[in-house]
Coordinates of N, CA and C and ligand atoms in Angstrom, one line a residue:
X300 N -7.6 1.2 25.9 CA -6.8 1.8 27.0 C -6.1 0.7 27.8
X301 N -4.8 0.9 28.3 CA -3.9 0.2 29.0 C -3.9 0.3 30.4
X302 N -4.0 -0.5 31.6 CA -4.0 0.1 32.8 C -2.7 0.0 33.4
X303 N -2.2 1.3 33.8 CA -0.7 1.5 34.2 C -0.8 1.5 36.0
X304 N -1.2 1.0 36.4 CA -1.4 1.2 38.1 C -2.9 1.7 38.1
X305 N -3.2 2.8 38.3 CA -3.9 3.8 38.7 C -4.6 4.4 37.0
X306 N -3.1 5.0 36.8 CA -3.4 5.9 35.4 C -3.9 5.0 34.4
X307 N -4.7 5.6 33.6 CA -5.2 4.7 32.2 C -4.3 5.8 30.9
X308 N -3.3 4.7 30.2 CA -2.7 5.2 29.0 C -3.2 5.0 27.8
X309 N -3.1 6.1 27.2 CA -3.6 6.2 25.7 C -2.4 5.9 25.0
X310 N -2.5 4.6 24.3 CA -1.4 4.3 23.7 C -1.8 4.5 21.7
X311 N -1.1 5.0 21.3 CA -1.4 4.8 19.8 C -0.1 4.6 19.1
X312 N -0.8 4.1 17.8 CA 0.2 3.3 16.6 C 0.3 4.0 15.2
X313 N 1.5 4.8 14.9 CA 2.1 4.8 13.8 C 2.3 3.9 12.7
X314 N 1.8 3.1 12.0 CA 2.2 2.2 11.2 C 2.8 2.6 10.1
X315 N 3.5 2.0 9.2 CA 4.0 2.3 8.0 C 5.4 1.5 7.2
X316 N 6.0 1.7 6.4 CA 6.9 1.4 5.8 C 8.5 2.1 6.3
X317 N 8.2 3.4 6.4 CA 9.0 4.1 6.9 C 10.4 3.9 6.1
X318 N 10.7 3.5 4.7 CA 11.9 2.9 4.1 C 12.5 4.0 3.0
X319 N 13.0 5.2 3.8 CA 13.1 5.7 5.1 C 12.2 6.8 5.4
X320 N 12.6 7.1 7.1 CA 11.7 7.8 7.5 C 12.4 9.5 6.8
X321 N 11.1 10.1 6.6 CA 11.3 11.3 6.0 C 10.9 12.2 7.2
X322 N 11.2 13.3 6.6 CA 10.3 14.7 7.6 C 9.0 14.8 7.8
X323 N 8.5 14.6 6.7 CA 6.6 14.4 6.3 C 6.7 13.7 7.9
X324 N 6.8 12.1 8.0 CA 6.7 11.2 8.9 C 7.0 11.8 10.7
X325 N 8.2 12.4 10.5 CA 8.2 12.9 11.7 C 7.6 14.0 12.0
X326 N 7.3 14.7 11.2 CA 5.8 15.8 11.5 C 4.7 15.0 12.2
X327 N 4.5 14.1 11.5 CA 3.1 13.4 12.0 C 3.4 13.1 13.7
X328 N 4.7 12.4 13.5 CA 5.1 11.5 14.8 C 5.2 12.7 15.9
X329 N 5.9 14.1 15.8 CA 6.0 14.9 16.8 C 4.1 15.4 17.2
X330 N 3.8 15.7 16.2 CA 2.3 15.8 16.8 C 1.4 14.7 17.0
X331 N 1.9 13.9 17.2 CA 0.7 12.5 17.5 C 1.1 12.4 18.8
X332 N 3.1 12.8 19.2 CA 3.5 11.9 20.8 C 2.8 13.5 21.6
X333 N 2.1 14.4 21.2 CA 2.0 15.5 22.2 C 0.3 15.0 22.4
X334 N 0.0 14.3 22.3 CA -1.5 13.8 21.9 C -1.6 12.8 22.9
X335 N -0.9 11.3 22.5 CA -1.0 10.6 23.3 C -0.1 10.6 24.2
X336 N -0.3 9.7 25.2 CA 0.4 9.3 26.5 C 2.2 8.5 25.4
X337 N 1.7 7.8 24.9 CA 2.5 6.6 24.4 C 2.5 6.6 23.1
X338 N 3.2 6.9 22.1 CA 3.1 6.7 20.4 C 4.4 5.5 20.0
X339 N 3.5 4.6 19.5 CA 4.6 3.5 19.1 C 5.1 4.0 17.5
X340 N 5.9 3.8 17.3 CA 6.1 4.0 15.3 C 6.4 2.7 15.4
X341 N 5.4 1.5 14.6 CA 5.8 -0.1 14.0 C 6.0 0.4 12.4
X342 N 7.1 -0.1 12.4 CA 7.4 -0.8 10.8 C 7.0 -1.9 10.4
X343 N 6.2 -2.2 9.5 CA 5.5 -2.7 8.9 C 6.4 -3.4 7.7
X344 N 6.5 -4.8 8.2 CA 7.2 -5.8 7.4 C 6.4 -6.6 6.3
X345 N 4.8 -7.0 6.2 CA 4.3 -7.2 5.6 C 3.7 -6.5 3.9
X346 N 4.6 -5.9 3.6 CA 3.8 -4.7 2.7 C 4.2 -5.3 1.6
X347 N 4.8 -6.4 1.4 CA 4.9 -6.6 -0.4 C 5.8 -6.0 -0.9
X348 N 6.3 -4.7 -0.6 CA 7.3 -4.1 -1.1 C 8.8 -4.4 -1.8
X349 N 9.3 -4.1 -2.2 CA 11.0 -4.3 -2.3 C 11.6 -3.1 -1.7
X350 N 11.7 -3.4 -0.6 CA 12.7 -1.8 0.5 C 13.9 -1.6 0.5
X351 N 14.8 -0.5 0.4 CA 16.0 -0.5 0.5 C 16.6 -1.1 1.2
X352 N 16.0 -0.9 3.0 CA 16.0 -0.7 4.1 C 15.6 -1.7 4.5
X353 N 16.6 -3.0 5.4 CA 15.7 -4.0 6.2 C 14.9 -3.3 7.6
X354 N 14.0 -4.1 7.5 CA 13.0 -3.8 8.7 C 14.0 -3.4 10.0
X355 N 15.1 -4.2 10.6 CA 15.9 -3.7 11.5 C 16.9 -2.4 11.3
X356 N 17.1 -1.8 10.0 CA 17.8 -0.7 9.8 C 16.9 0.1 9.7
X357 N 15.7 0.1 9.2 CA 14.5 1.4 9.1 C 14.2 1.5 10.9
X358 N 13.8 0.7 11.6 CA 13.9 1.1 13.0 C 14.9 1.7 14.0
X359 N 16.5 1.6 13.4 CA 17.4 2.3 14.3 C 17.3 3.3 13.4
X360 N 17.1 4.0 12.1 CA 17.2 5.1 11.3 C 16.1 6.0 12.7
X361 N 15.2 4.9 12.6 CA 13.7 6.1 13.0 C 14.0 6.2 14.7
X362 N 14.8 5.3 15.2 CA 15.4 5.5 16.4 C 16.2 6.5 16.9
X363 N 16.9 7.2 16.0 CA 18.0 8.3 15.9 C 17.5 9.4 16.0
X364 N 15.9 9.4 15.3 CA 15.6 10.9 15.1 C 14.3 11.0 16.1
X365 N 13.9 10.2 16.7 CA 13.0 10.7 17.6 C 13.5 10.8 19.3
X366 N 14.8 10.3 19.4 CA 16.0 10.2 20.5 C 14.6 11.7 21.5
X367 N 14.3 12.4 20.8 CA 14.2 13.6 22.2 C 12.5 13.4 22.3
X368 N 11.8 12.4 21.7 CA 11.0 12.7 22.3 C 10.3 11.2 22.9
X369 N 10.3 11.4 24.7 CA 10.5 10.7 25.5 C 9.5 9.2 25.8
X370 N 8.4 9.9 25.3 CA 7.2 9.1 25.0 C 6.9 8.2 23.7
X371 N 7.9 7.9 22.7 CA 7.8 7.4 21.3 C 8.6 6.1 21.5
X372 N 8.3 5.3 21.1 CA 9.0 3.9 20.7 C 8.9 3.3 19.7
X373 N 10.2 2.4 19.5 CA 9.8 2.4 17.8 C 10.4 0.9 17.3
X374 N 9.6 0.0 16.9 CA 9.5 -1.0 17.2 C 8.7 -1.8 15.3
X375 N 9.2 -3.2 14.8 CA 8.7 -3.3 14.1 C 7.9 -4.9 13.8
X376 N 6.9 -5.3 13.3 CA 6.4 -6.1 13.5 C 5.9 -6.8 12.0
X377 N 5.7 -8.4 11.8 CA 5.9 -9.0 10.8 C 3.6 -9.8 10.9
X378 N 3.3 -9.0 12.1 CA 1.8 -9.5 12.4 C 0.7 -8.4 11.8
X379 N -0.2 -9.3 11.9 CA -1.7 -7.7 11.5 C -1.7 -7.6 12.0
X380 N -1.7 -5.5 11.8 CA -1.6 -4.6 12.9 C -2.5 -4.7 14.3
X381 N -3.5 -4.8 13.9 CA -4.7 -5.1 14.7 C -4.1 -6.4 16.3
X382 N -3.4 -7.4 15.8 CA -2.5 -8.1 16.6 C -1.5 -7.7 17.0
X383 N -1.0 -6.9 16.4 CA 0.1 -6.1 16.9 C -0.3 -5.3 18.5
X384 N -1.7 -4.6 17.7 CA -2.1 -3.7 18.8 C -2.6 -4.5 19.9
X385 N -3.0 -5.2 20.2 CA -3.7 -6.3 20.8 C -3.1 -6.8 22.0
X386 N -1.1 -6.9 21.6 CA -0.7 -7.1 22.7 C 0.0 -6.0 23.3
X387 N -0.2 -5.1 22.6 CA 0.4 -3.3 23.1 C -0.5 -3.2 23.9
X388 N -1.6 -3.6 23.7 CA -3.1 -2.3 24.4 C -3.0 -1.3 23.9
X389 N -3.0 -1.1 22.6 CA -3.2 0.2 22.2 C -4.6 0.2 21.3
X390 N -5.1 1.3 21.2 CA -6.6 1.1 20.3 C -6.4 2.2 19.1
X391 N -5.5 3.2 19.0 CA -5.5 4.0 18.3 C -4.5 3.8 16.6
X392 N -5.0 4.1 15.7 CA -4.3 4.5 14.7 C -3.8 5.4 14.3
X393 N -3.1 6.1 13.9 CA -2.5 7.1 13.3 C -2.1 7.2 11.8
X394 N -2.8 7.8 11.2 CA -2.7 7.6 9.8 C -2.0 9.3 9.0
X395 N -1.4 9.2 8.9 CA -0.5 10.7 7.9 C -1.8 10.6 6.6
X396 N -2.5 12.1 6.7 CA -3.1 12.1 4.9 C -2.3 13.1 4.4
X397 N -2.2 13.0 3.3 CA -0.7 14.1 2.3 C -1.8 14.9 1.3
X398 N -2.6 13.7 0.5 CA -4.1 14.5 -0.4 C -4.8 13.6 0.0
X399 N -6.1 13.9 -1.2 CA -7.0 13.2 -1.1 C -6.8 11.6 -1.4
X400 N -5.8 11.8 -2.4 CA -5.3 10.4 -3.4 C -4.8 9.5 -2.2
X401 N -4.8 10.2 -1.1 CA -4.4 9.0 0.1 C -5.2 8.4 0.8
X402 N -6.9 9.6 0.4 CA -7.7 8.8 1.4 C -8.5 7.6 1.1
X403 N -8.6 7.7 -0.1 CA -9.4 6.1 -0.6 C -8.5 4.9 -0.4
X404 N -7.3 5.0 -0.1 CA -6.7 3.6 0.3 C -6.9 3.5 1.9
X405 N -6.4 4.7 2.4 CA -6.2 4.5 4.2 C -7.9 4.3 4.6
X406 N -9.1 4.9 3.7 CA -10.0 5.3 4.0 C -10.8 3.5 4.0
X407 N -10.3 2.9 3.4 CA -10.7 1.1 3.0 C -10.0 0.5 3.9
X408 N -8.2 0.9 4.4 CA -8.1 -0.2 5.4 C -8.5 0.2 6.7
X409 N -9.4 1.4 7.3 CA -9.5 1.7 8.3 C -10.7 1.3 8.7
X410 N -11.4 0.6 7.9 CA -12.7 0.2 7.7 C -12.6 -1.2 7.6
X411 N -11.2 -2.0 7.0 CA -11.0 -3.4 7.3 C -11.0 -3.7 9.0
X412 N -9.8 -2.2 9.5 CA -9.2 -2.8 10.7 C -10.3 -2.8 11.6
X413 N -11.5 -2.3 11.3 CA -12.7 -1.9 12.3 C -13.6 -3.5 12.3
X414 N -13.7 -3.7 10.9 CA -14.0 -5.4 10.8 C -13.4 -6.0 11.8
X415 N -12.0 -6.0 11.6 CA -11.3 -7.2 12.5 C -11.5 -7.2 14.1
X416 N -11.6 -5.6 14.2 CA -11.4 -5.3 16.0 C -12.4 -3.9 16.3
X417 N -13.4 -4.4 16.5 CA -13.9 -3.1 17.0 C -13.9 -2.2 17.5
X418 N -13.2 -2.4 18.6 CA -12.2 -1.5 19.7 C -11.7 -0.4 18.5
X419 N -11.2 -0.5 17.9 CA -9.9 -0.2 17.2 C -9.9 0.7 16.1
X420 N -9.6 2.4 16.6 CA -10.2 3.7 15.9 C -9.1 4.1 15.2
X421 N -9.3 4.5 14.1 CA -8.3 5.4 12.9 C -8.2 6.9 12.9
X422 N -7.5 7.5 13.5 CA -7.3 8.9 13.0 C -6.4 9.3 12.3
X423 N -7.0 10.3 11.1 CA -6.4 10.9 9.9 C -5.9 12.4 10.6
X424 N -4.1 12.5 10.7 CA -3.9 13.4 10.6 C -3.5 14.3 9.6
X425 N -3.8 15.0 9.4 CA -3.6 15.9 7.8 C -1.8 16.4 8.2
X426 N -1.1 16.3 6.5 CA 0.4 16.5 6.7 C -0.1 17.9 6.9
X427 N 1.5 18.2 7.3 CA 1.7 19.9 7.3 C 2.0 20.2 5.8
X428 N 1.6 21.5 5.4 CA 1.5 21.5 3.8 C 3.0 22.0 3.5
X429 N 4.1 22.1 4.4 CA 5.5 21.7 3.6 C 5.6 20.5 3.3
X430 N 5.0 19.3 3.9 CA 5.4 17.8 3.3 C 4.4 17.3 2.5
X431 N 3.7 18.0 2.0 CA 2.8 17.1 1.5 C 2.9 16.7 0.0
X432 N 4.1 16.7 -0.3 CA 4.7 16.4 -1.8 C 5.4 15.2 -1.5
X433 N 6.0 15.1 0.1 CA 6.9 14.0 0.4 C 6.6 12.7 0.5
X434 N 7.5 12.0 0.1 CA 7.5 10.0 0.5 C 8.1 9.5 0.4
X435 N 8.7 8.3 0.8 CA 9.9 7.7 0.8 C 10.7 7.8 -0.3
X436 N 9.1 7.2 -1.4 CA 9.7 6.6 -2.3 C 10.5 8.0 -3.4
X437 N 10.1 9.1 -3.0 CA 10.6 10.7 -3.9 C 11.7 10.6 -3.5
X438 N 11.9 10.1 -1.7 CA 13.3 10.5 -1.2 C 14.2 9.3 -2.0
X439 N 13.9 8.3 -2.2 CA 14.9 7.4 -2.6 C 15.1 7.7 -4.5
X440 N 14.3 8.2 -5.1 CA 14.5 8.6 -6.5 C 15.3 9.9 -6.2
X441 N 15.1 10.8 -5.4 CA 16.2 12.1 -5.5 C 17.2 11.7 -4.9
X442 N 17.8 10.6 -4.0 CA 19.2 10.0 -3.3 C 20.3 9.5 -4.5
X443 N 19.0 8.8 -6.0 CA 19.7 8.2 -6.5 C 20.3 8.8 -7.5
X444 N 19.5 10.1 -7.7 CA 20.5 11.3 -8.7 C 21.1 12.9 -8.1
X445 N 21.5 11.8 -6.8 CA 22.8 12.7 -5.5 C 22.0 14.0 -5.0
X446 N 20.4 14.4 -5.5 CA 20.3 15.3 -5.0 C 20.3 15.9 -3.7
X447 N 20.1 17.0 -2.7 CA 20.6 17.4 -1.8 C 19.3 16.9 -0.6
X448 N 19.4 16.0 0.2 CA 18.3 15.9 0.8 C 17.9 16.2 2.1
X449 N 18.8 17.3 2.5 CA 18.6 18.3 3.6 C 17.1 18.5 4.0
X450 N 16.2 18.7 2.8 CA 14.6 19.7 3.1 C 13.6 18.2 3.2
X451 N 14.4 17.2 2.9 CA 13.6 15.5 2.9 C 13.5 14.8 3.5
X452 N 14.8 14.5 4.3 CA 14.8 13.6 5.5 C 15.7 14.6 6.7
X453 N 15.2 13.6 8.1 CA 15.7 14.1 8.8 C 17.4 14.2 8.9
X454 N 18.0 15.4 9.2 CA 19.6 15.3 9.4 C 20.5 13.8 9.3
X455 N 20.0 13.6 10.6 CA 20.3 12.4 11.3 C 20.6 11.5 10.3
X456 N 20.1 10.9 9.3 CA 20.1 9.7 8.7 C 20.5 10.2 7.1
X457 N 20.9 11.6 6.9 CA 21.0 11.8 5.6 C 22.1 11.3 4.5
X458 N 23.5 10.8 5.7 CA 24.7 10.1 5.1 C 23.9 8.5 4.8
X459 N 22.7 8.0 6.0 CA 23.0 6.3 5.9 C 22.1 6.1 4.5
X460 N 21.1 7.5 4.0 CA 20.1 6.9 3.1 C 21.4 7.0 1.7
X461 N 22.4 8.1 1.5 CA 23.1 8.1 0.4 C 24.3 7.1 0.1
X462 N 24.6 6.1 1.5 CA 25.2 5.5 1.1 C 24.6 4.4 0.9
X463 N 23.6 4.2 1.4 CA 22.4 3.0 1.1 C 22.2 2.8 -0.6
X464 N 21.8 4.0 -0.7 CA 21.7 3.9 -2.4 C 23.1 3.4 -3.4
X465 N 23.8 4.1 -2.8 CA 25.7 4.1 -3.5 C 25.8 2.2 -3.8
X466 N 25.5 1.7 -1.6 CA 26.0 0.4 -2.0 C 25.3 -0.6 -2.8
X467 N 23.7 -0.5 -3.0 CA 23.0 -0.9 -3.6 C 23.0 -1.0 -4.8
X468 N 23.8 0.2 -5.3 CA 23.9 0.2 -6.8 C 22.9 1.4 -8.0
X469 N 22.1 2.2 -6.8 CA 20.7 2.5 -7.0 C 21.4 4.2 -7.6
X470 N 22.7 4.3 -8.0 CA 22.5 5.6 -8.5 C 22.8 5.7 -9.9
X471 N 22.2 7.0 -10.0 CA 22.3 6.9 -11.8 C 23.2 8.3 -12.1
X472 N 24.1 8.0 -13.0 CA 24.8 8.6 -13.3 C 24.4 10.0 -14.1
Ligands
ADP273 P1 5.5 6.4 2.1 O1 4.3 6.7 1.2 O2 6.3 7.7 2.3 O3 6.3 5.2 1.6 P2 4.7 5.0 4.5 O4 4.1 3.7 4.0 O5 6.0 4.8 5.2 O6 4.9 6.1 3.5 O7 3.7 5.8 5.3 C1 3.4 5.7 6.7 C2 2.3 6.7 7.0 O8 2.8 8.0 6.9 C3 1.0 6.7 6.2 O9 0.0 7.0 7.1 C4 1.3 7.9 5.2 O10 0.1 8.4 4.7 C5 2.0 8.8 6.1 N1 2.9 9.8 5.4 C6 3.9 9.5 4.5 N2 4.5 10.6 4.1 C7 3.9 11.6 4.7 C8 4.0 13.1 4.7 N3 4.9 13.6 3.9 N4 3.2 13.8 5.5 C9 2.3 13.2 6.3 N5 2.1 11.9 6.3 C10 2.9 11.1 5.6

């Protein structure tokens, strides 16, 4: 917990790839900011990945679509999370589960991040079972054969992910 004057804030952390943010994601994010005081969404630069999306374009994407809600920030970071949190003051995790096939990986690093910082608690929130087929990586295989991605990602960002793909090169005829 953070001390804000008087009040003590519950700050928690979204972590993830976010490359890009889908609906699934902002499901999670609308019910995690009615929870805590403060919900950060970090993008998560470290992951090894090959992303469409630089770290600074996945955070104004994810910037656009949480504009209404007042309490979220969205911010990305190249540190372990656990350092990350460290200089937020935040103690909380926020983990999206989709199946079970999600829980043995989140279920190991929540159990690393507890090694590193003891403070420092994981909560699994279960998707809503319209998303729970969704991921980035579906959304960027359905962009690249033009399908319609209205029911996938948020409004907001549905032109920048199809031309992301176009200029990349990433569609298939
Ligand atoms: P993706 O698997 O889509 O590339 P990320 O690495 O960006 O996901 O995921 C960040 C977090 O969001 C993880 O906790 C992940 O389990 C969760 N998440 C991803 N998609 C969904 C979804 N459709 N519903 C709920 N949680 C999700």
């Amino acid at each position: 917990m953070a001390f804000f004057g008087e009040k003590i804030m519950s700050i928690a952390v979204y972590p993830g790839s976010f490359d890009p943010i889908t609906r699934g994601h902002l499901n999670i994010i609308r019910r995690s900011a009615s929870v805590f005081d403060e919900l950060l969404v970090c993008v998560m630069v470290n992951s090894g990945k090959n992303p469409l999306f630089s770290p600074e374009e996945r955070v104004e994407l994810i910037e656009r679509t949480v504009r209404r809600y007042p309490n979220v920030k969205v911010e990305s970071s190249r540190q372990l999370l656990v350092e990350y949190m460290k200089e937020r003051g935040a103690k909380v995790i926020i983990k999206g589960l989709r199946a079970v096939s999600d829980f043995d990986r989140e279920f190991q690093i929540a159990l690393i991040n507890r090694k590193l910082d003891e403070g420092i608690e994981t909560l699994f929130m279960p998707s809503s079972e319209r998303y729970t087929y969704l991921s980035s990586t579906a959304v960027k295989e359905m962009a690249r054969y033009g399908a319609d991605l209205e029911t996938f990602v948020p409004m907001e960002i549905i032109g920048d992910v199809l031309r992301k793909v176009e200029s990349e090169g990433w569609i298939t005829k």
